[in-house]
């Protein structure tokens, strides 16, 4: 019999997650265009968004993909769930010293790729300014809110039309947003929502979700623009919003 069912189940789950991450990485190598994490509706459970804010954040999940599956598992178990290093080592079938190195390496890689985020209120304010400028194609405002090395990622998964390469840099992203504004925004409805613990915007056409817009924001401005447009990723998120009655204009 299993002496500690909870520990056993956690270990099994961790190993399955690593295997799943390894197979998912192989699938993403043949994925059409940029890959973004699936959005999660955290509005129905404020505690989930508050307690797991960093681990659930879209930008963090995106950056976690740069880690190998074992590094990612060690980092999430430590940072999101506060497991002791010894317990993590047992789950991953490695030494405690190696586990500490895995977590340390993951922290360094993530911190080098991401600046300190701002408060939710500041995030929403800047997102409002960005959204208004993006809808009108206002180059001067866009250039003012975007960081010099901003990157725009559009995940359509080859199912829905989206840029198949990231757009990089303030000038290129500003011009890109201004160019597609007249074609994209007319006859779209905008809904402020919460995704992965942060403000986001759900964009619909005739009641059908066409994109979820999320931003990675720091004190410098908008660092990353993430357009989740793949219908297979949007469907579960929209279903959760509708189920919780949180979808509103």
PDB file of C-alpha atoms in Angstrom:
ATOM      1  CA  UNK A   1       0.000   0.000   0.000  1.00  0.00           C
ATOM      2  CA  UNK A   2       1.060   3.582  -0.595  1.00  0.00           C
ATOM      3  CA  UNK A   3       2.066   5.125   2.740  1.00  0.00           C
ATOM      4  CA  UNK A   4       1.619   8.752   1.690  1.00  0.00           C
ATOM      5  CA  UNK A   5      -1.036   8.952  -1.045  1.00  0.00           C
ATOM      6  CA  UNK A   6      -0.752  12.735  -1.428  1.00  0.00           C
ATOM      7  CA  UNK A   7       3.010  12.648  -1.947  1.00  0.00           C
ATOM      8  CA  UNK A   8       2.663   9.697  -4.298  1.00  0.00           C
ATOM      9  CA  UNK A   9       0.011  11.446  -6.402  1.00  0.00           C
ATOM     10  CA  UNK A  10       2.065  14.639  -6.529  1.00  0.00           C
ATOM     11  CA  UNK A  11       5.109  12.709  -7.729  1.00  0.00           C
ATOM     12  CA  UNK A  12       3.116  10.859 -10.377  1.00  0.00           C
ATOM     13  CA  UNK A  13       1.536  14.127 -11.526  1.00  0.00           C
ATOM     14  CA  UNK A  14       4.936  15.814 -11.753  1.00  0.00           C
ATOM     15  CA  UNK A  15       6.357  12.963 -13.839  1.00  0.00           C
ATOM     16  CA  UNK A  16       3.312  12.962 -16.127  1.00  0.00           C
ATOM     17  CA  UNK A  17       3.612  16.735 -16.509  1.00  0.00           C
ATOM     18  CA  UNK A  18       7.250  16.377 -17.570  1.00  0.00           C
ATOM     19  CA  UNK A  19       6.349  13.706 -20.121  1.00  0.00           C
ATOM     20  CA  UNK A  20       3.498  15.855 -21.412  1.00  0.00           C
ATOM     21  CA  UNK A  21       5.772  18.886 -21.660  1.00  0.00           C
ATOM     22  CA  UNK A  22       8.329  16.879 -23.622  1.00  0.00           C
ATOM     23  CA  UNK A  23       5.726  15.691 -26.137  1.00  0.00           C
ATOM     24  CA  UNK A  24       4.212  19.180 -26.322  1.00  0.00           C
ATOM     25  CA  UNK A  25       7.630  20.629 -27.135  1.00  0.00           C
ATOM     26  CA  UNK A  26       7.919  18.240 -30.070  1.00  0.00           C
ATOM     27  CA  UNK A  27       4.472  19.296 -31.319  1.00  0.00           C
ATOM     28  CA  UNK A  28       5.352  22.992 -31.022  1.00  0.00           C
ATOM     29  CA  UNK A  29       8.355  22.478 -33.267  1.00  0.00           C
ATOM     30  CA  UNK A  30       5.879  21.915 -36.107  1.00  0.00           C
ATOM     31  CA  UNK A  31       3.376  24.533 -34.871  1.00  0.00           C
ATOM     32  CA  UNK A  32       2.404  27.153 -37.442  1.00  0.00           C
ATOM     33  CA  UNK A  33       3.551  30.606 -36.340  1.00  0.00           C
ATOM     34  CA  UNK A  34       4.266  31.825 -32.784  1.00  0.00           C
ATOM     35  CA  UNK A  35       3.009  29.659 -29.924  1.00  0.00           C
ATOM     36  CA  UNK A  36       1.339  31.240 -26.885  1.00  0.00           C
ATOM     37  CA  UNK A  37      -0.021  29.553 -23.737  1.00  0.00           C
ATOM     38  CA  UNK A  38      -3.754  28.935 -23.449  1.00  0.00           C
ATOM     39  CA  UNK A  39      -5.540  31.663 -21.463  1.00  0.00           C
ATOM     40  CA  UNK A  40      -7.138  30.747 -18.134  1.00  0.00           C
ATOM     41  CA  UNK A  41     -10.162  32.522 -16.651  1.00  0.00           C
ATOM     42  CA  UNK A  42      -9.144  33.451 -13.103  1.00  0.00           C
ATOM     43  CA  UNK A  43     -12.004  35.912 -12.515  1.00  0.00           C
ATOM     44  CA  UNK A  44     -14.283  33.276 -10.960  1.00  0.00           C
ATOM     45  CA  UNK A  45     -11.678  32.441  -8.305  1.00  0.00           C
ATOM     46  CA  UNK A  46      -9.904  35.603  -7.061  1.00  0.00           C
ATOM     47  CA  UNK A  47      -7.753  33.524  -4.703  1.00  0.00           C
ATOM     48  CA  UNK A  48      -6.408  31.507  -7.633  1.00  0.00           C
ATOM     49  CA  UNK A  49      -5.362  34.676  -9.444  1.00  0.00           C
ATOM     50  CA  UNK A  50      -3.850  36.191  -6.309  1.00  0.00           C
ATOM     51  CA  UNK A  51      -2.029  33.150  -4.967  1.00  0.00           C
ATOM     52  CA  UNK A  52      -0.732  31.842  -8.282  1.00  0.00           C
ATOM     53  CA  UNK A  53      -0.486  35.174 -10.123  1.00  0.00           C
ATOM     54  CA  UNK A  54       3.120  34.864 -11.270  1.00  0.00           C
ATOM     55  CA  UNK A  55       2.942  31.164 -12.110  1.00  0.00           C
ATOM     56  CA  UNK A  56      -0.224  31.688 -14.183  1.00  0.00           C
ATOM     57  CA  UNK A  57       0.819  34.913 -15.891  1.00  0.00           C
ATOM     58  CA  UNK A  58       0.737  34.502 -19.680  1.00  0.00           C
ATOM     59  CA  UNK A  59       4.117  36.158 -20.115  1.00  0.00           C
ATOM     60  CA  UNK A  60       5.697  33.912 -17.471  1.00  0.00           C
ATOM     61  CA  UNK A  61       4.113  30.793 -18.989  1.00  0.00           C
ATOM     62  CA  UNK A  62       5.445  31.896 -22.361  1.00  0.00           C
ATOM     63  CA  UNK A  63       8.949  32.373 -20.965  1.00  0.00           C
ATOM     64  CA  UNK A  64       8.769  29.038 -19.136  1.00  0.00           C
ATOM     65  CA  UNK A  65       8.759  27.377 -22.541  1.00  0.00           C
ATOM     66  CA  UNK A  66      12.415  28.381 -22.840  1.00  0.00           C
ATOM     67  CA  UNK A  67      13.208  26.035 -19.966  1.00  0.00           C
ATOM     68  CA  UNK A  68      13.521  22.309 -20.425  1.00  0.00           C
ATOM     69  CA  UNK A  69      10.669  20.262 -18.890  1.00  0.00           C
ATOM     70  CA  UNK A  70      12.636  19.263 -15.776  1.00  0.00           C
ATOM     71  CA  UNK A  71      13.741  22.849 -15.060  1.00  0.00           C
ATOM     72  CA  UNK A  72      10.171  23.997 -15.535  1.00  0.00           C
ATOM     73  CA  UNK A  73       8.784  21.361 -13.173  1.00  0.00           C
ATOM     74  CA  UNK A  74      11.326  22.250 -10.480  1.00  0.00           C
ATOM     75  CA  UNK A  75      10.633  25.973 -10.844  1.00  0.00           C
ATOM     76  CA  UNK A  76       6.831  25.647 -10.723  1.00  0.00           C
ATOM     77  CA  UNK A  77       6.850  23.227  -7.784  1.00  0.00           C
ATOM     78  CA  UNK A  78       9.094  25.611  -5.842  1.00  0.00           C
ATOM     79  CA  UNK A  79       7.776  29.036  -6.864  1.00  0.00           C
ATOM     80  CA  UNK A  80       4.074  28.316  -7.332  1.00  0.00           C
ATOM     81  CA  UNK A  81       3.522  25.612  -4.724  1.00  0.00           C
ATOM     82  CA  UNK A  82       6.395  26.263  -2.289  1.00  0.00           C
ATOM     83  CA  UNK A  83       7.487  22.629  -2.080  1.00  0.00           C
ATOM     84  CA  UNK A  84      10.689  21.954  -0.087  1.00  0.00           C
ATOM     85  CA  UNK A  85      13.717  21.243  -2.261  1.00  0.00           C
ATOM     86  CA  UNK A  86      14.067  17.743  -0.835  1.00  0.00           C
ATOM     87  CA  UNK A  87      10.487  16.868  -1.819  1.00  0.00           C
ATOM     88  CA  UNK A  88      11.010  18.226  -5.319  1.00  0.00           C
ATOM     89  CA  UNK A  89      14.226  16.237  -5.631  1.00  0.00           C
ATOM     90  CA  UNK A  90      12.377  13.036  -4.764  1.00  0.00           C
ATOM     91  CA  UNK A  91       9.643  13.789  -7.304  1.00  0.00           C
ATOM     92  CA  UNK A  92      12.171  14.473 -10.034  1.00  0.00           C
ATOM     93  CA  UNK A  93      14.413  11.583  -8.986  1.00  0.00           C
ATOM     94  CA  UNK A  94      17.478  13.757  -8.557  1.00  0.00           C
ATOM     95  CA  UNK A  95      19.560  15.206  -5.717  1.00  0.00           C
ATOM     96  CA  UNK A  96      18.571  18.184  -3.590  1.00  0.00           C
ATOM     97  CA  UNK A  97      21.692  20.036  -4.742  1.00  0.00           C
ATOM     98  CA  UNK A  98      20.784  19.501  -8.380  1.00  0.00           C
ATOM     99  CA  UNK A  99      17.217  20.624  -7.684  1.00  0.00           C
ATOM    100  CA  UNK A 100      18.491  23.880  -6.197  1.00  0.00           C
ATOM    101  CA  UNK A 101      20.609  24.392  -9.310  1.00  0.00           C
ATOM    102  CA  UNK A 102      17.606  23.722 -11.557  1.00  0.00           C
ATOM    103  CA  UNK A 103      15.472  26.306  -9.744  1.00  0.00           C
ATOM    104  CA  UNK A 104      18.302  28.841  -9.603  1.00  0.00           C
ATOM    105  CA  UNK A 105      19.007  28.453 -13.315  1.00  0.00           C
ATOM    106  CA  UNK A 106      15.314  28.836 -14.121  1.00  0.00           C
ATOM    107  CA  UNK A 107      15.038  31.989 -11.999  1.00  0.00           C
ATOM    108  CA  UNK A 108      18.040  33.557 -13.704  1.00  0.00           C
ATOM    109  CA  UNK A 109      16.750  32.791 -17.190  1.00  0.00           C
ATOM    110  CA  UNK A 110      13.310  34.190 -16.414  1.00  0.00           C
ATOM    111  CA  UNK A 111      14.595  37.311 -14.658  1.00  0.00           C
ATOM    112  CA  UNK A 112      16.934  38.090 -17.544  1.00  0.00           C
ATOM    113  CA  UNK A 113      14.033  37.915 -19.995  1.00  0.00           C
ATOM    114  CA  UNK A 114      11.450  39.812 -17.989  1.00  0.00           C
ATOM    115  CA  UNK A 115      11.371  43.123 -16.148  1.00  0.00           C
ATOM    116  CA  UNK A 116       9.405  43.749 -12.968  1.00  0.00           C
ATOM    117  CA  UNK A 117       5.666  43.939 -13.765  1.00  0.00           C
ATOM    118  CA  UNK A 118       3.455  46.829 -12.623  1.00  0.00           C
ATOM    119  CA  UNK A 119       0.317  46.789 -10.455  1.00  0.00           C
ATOM    120  CA  UNK A 120      -2.987  45.562 -11.891  1.00  0.00           C
ATOM    121  CA  UNK A 121      -4.371  49.119 -11.863  1.00  0.00           C
ATOM    122  CA  UNK A 122      -1.360  50.515 -13.738  1.00  0.00           C
ATOM    123  CA  UNK A 123      -1.499  47.551 -16.111  1.00  0.00           C
ATOM    124  CA  UNK A 124      -5.127  48.258 -16.980  1.00  0.00           C
ATOM    125  CA  UNK A 125      -4.538  52.006 -17.404  1.00  0.00           C
ATOM    126  CA  UNK A 126      -1.690  51.464 -19.841  1.00  0.00           C
ATOM    127  CA  UNK A 127      -3.646  48.762 -21.628  1.00  0.00           C
ATOM    128  CA  UNK A 128      -6.524  51.208 -22.084  1.00  0.00           C
ATOM    129  CA  UNK A 129      -4.192  53.756 -23.653  1.00  0.00           C
ATOM    130  CA  UNK A 130      -2.628  51.091 -25.861  1.00  0.00           C
ATOM    131  CA  UNK A 131      -6.007  49.730 -26.946  1.00  0.00           C
ATOM    132  CA  UNK A 132      -7.338  53.150 -27.948  1.00  0.00           C
ATOM    133  CA  UNK A 133      -4.183  53.892 -29.933  1.00  0.00           C
ATOM    134  CA  UNK A 134      -4.190  50.465 -31.584  1.00  0.00           C
ATOM    135  CA  UNK A 135      -7.811  50.864 -32.672  1.00  0.00           C
ATOM    136  CA  UNK A 136      -7.177  54.251 -34.259  1.00  0.00           C
ATOM    137  CA  UNK A 137      -3.671  53.513 -35.506  1.00  0.00           C
ATOM    138  CA  UNK A 138      -2.240  56.465 -33.574  1.00  0.00           C
ATOM    139  CA  UNK A 139       1.478  56.068 -34.227  1.00  0.00           C
ATOM    140  CA  UNK A 140       2.647  58.752 -31.803  1.00  0.00           C
ATOM    141  CA  UNK A 141       0.780  57.253 -28.841  1.00  0.00           C
ATOM    142  CA  UNK A 142       1.812  53.717 -29.760  1.00  0.00           C
ATOM    143  CA  UNK A 143       5.460  54.709 -29.948  1.00  0.00           C
ATOM    144  CA  UNK A 144       5.091  56.405 -26.571  1.00  0.00           C
ATOM    145  CA  UNK A 145       3.696  53.355 -24.736  1.00  0.00           C
ATOM    146  CA  UNK A 146       5.787  50.640 -26.402  1.00  0.00           C
ATOM    147  CA  UNK A 147       9.278  49.793 -25.188  1.00  0.00           C
ATOM    148  CA  UNK A 148      12.137  49.996 -27.653  1.00  0.00           C
ATOM    149  CA  UNK A 149      12.466  46.204 -27.856  1.00  0.00           C
ATOM    150  CA  UNK A 150       8.749  45.342 -27.686  1.00  0.00           C
ATOM    151  CA  UNK A 151       7.654  42.113 -29.411  1.00  0.00           C
ATOM    152  CA  UNK A 152       4.190  41.328 -30.789  1.00  0.00           C
ATOM    153  CA  UNK A 153       3.209  37.640 -30.961  1.00  0.00           C
ATOM    154  CA  UNK A 154       0.114  36.450 -32.847  1.00  0.00           C
ATOM    155  CA  UNK A 155      -0.927  32.845 -32.234  1.00  0.00           C
ATOM    156  CA  UNK A 156      -3.389  31.709 -34.885  1.00  0.00           C
ATOM    157  CA  UNK A 157      -2.116  28.149 -35.015  1.00  0.00           C
ATOM    158  CA  UNK A 158      -2.482  28.102 -38.782  1.00  0.00           C
ATOM    159  CA  UNK A 159      -6.262  28.054 -38.295  1.00  0.00           C
ATOM    160  CA  UNK A 160      -6.939  31.770 -38.264  1.00  0.00           C
ATOM    161  CA  UNK A 161      -5.043  34.423 -40.170  1.00  0.00           C
ATOM    162  CA  UNK A 162      -2.306  35.908 -38.019  1.00  0.00           C
ATOM    163  CA  UNK A 163       1.278  37.055 -38.439  1.00  0.00           C
ATOM    164  CA  UNK A 164       3.403  33.916 -38.659  1.00  0.00           C
ATOM    165  CA  UNK A 165       6.506  35.608 -37.304  1.00  0.00           C
ATOM    166  CA  UNK A 166       6.919  37.858 -34.257  1.00  0.00           C
ATOM    167  CA  UNK A 167       7.079  41.592 -34.972  1.00  0.00           C
ATOM    168  CA  UNK A 168      10.010  43.143 -33.126  1.00  0.00           C
ATOM    169  CA  UNK A 169      10.891  46.699 -32.108  1.00  0.00           C
ATOM    170  CA  UNK A 170       8.929  49.875 -31.345  1.00  0.00           C
ATOM    171  CA  UNK A 171       8.923  51.254 -34.880  1.00  0.00           C
ATOM    172  CA  UNK A 172       8.007  47.982 -36.594  1.00  0.00           C
ATOM    173  CA  UNK A 173       5.295  47.080 -34.078  1.00  0.00           C
ATOM    174  CA  UNK A 174       3.764  50.572 -34.200  1.00  0.00           C
ATOM    175  CA  UNK A 175       3.582  50.521 -37.985  1.00  0.00           C
ATOM    176  CA  UNK A 176       2.261  46.956 -37.955  1.00  0.00           C
ATOM    177  CA  UNK A 177      -0.554  47.859 -35.551  1.00  0.00           C
ATOM    178  CA  UNK A 178      -1.422  51.010 -37.479  1.00  0.00           C
ATOM    179  CA  UNK A 179      -1.475  49.142 -40.797  1.00  0.00           C
ATOM    180  CA  UNK A 180      -3.940  46.459 -39.768  1.00  0.00           C
ATOM    181  CA  UNK A 181      -6.154  48.715 -37.605  1.00  0.00           C
ATOM    182  CA  UNK A 182      -8.567  49.679 -40.440  1.00  0.00           C
ATOM    183  CA  UNK A 183      -9.017  46.024 -41.420  1.00  0.00           C
ATOM    184  CA  UNK A 184      -9.156  44.418 -37.994  1.00  0.00           C
ATOM    185  CA  UNK A 185     -11.053  46.666 -35.586  1.00  0.00           C
ATOM    186  CA  UNK A 186     -14.238  47.761 -37.441  1.00  0.00           C
ATOM    187  CA  UNK A 187     -17.378  45.879 -36.336  1.00  0.00           C
ATOM    188  CA  UNK A 188     -15.546  44.272 -33.426  1.00  0.00           C
ATOM    189  CA  UNK A 189     -16.866  44.315 -29.856  1.00  0.00           C
ATOM    190  CA  UNK A 190     -14.460  44.755 -26.959  1.00  0.00           C
ATOM    191  CA  UNK A 191     -14.858  43.066 -23.574  1.00  0.00           C
ATOM    192  CA  UNK A 192     -12.572  43.689 -20.617  1.00  0.00           C
ATOM    193  CA  UNK A 193     -11.852  40.358 -18.967  1.00  0.00           C
ATOM    194  CA  UNK A 194      -9.299  38.713 -16.710  1.00  0.00           C
ATOM    195  CA  UNK A 195      -6.903  36.112 -18.034  1.00  0.00           C
ATOM    196  CA  UNK A 196      -4.231  34.391 -15.966  1.00  0.00           C
ATOM    197  CA  UNK A 197      -4.626  36.883 -13.142  1.00  0.00           C
ATOM    198  CA  UNK A 198      -4.169  40.008 -15.288  1.00  0.00           C
ATOM    199  CA  UNK A 199      -6.400  42.418 -17.241  1.00  0.00           C
ATOM    200  CA  UNK A 200      -7.039  41.340 -20.829  1.00  0.00           C
ATOM    201  CA  UNK A 201      -9.386  42.157 -23.685  1.00  0.00           C
ATOM    202  CA  UNK A 202     -11.596  39.671 -25.496  1.00  0.00           C
ATOM    203  CA  UNK A 203     -12.340  40.749 -29.059  1.00  0.00           C
ATOM    204  CA  UNK A 204     -15.476  39.428 -30.754  1.00  0.00           C
ATOM    205  CA  UNK A 205     -17.064  39.672 -34.197  1.00  0.00           C
ATOM    206  CA  UNK A 206     -20.796  38.943 -34.361  1.00  0.00           C
ATOM    207  CA  UNK A 207     -20.625  37.368 -30.926  1.00  0.00           C
ATOM    208  CA  UNK A 208     -17.768  35.028 -31.844  1.00  0.00           C
ATOM    209  CA  UNK A 209     -14.378  35.413 -30.149  1.00  0.00           C
ATOM    210  CA  UNK A 210     -11.630  36.202 -32.644  1.00  0.00           C
ATOM    211  CA  UNK A 211      -8.797  37.159 -30.286  1.00  0.00           C
ATOM    212  CA  UNK A 212      -7.717  37.580 -26.708  1.00  0.00           C
ATOM    213  CA  UNK A 213      -5.318  40.488 -26.285  1.00  0.00           C
ATOM    214  CA  UNK A 214      -2.924  40.411 -23.341  1.00  0.00           C
ATOM    215  CA  UNK A 215       0.053  42.631 -22.579  1.00  0.00           C
ATOM    216  CA  UNK A 216       3.231  42.158 -20.586  1.00  0.00           C
ATOM    217  CA  UNK A 217       3.734  45.547 -18.954  1.00  0.00           C
ATOM    218  CA  UNK A 218       6.641  46.941 -16.940  1.00  0.00           C
ATOM    219  CA  UNK A 219       7.520  50.418 -15.704  1.00  0.00           C
ATOM    220  CA  UNK A 220       9.148  51.010 -19.096  1.00  0.00           C
ATOM    221  CA  UNK A 221       5.883  50.388 -20.952  1.00  0.00           C
ATOM    222  CA  UNK A 222       4.505  47.538 -23.052  1.00  0.00           C
ATOM    223  CA  UNK A 223       7.139  44.795 -23.297  1.00  0.00           C
ATOM    224  CA  UNK A 224       5.148  42.084 -25.090  1.00  0.00           C
ATOM    225  CA  UNK A 225       1.875  42.031 -27.000  1.00  0.00           C
ATOM    226  CA  UNK A 226       0.167  38.659 -27.076  1.00  0.00           C
ATOM    227  CA  UNK A 227      -2.703  37.938 -29.466  1.00  0.00           C
ATOM    228  CA  UNK A 228      -4.271  34.530 -28.808  1.00  0.00           C
ATOM    229  CA  UNK A 229      -6.289  33.918 -31.992  1.00  0.00           C
ATOM    230  CA  UNK A 230      -6.292  30.132 -32.278  1.00  0.00           C
ATOM    231  CA  UNK A 231      -9.984  29.097 -31.952  1.00  0.00           C
ATOM    232  CA  UNK A 232      -8.960  25.886 -30.179  1.00  0.00           C
ATOM    233  CA  UNK A 233      -7.323  27.954 -27.425  1.00  0.00           C
ATOM    234  CA  UNK A 234     -10.086  30.565 -27.254  1.00  0.00           C
ATOM    235  CA  UNK A 235     -13.011  28.134 -26.991  1.00  0.00           C
ATOM    236  CA  UNK A 236     -12.300  26.752 -23.477  1.00  0.00           C
ATOM    237  CA  UNK A 237     -11.577  30.253 -22.170  1.00  0.00           C
ATOM    238  CA  UNK A 238     -14.809  31.713 -23.566  1.00  0.00           C
ATOM    239  CA  UNK A 239     -16.771  28.730 -22.254  1.00  0.00           C
ATOM    240  CA  UNK A 240     -15.357  29.397 -18.776  1.00  0.00           C
ATOM    241  CA  UNK A 241     -16.308  33.073 -19.018  1.00  0.00           C
ATOM    242  CA  UNK A 242     -19.847  32.257 -20.096  1.00  0.00           C
ATOM    243  CA  UNK A 243     -20.172  29.562 -17.452  1.00  0.00           C
ATOM    244  CA  UNK A 244     -19.126  31.956 -14.725  1.00  0.00           C
ATOM    245  CA  UNK A 245     -21.243  34.812 -16.045  1.00  0.00           C
ATOM    246  CA  UNK A 246     -18.200  37.091 -16.202  1.00  0.00           C
ATOM    247  CA  UNK A 247     -18.373  38.029 -19.891  1.00  0.00           C
ATOM    248  CA  UNK A 248     -19.516  41.639 -20.069  1.00  0.00           C
ATOM    249  CA  UNK A 249     -18.819  44.673 -22.131  1.00  0.00           C
TER     250      UNK A 249
END
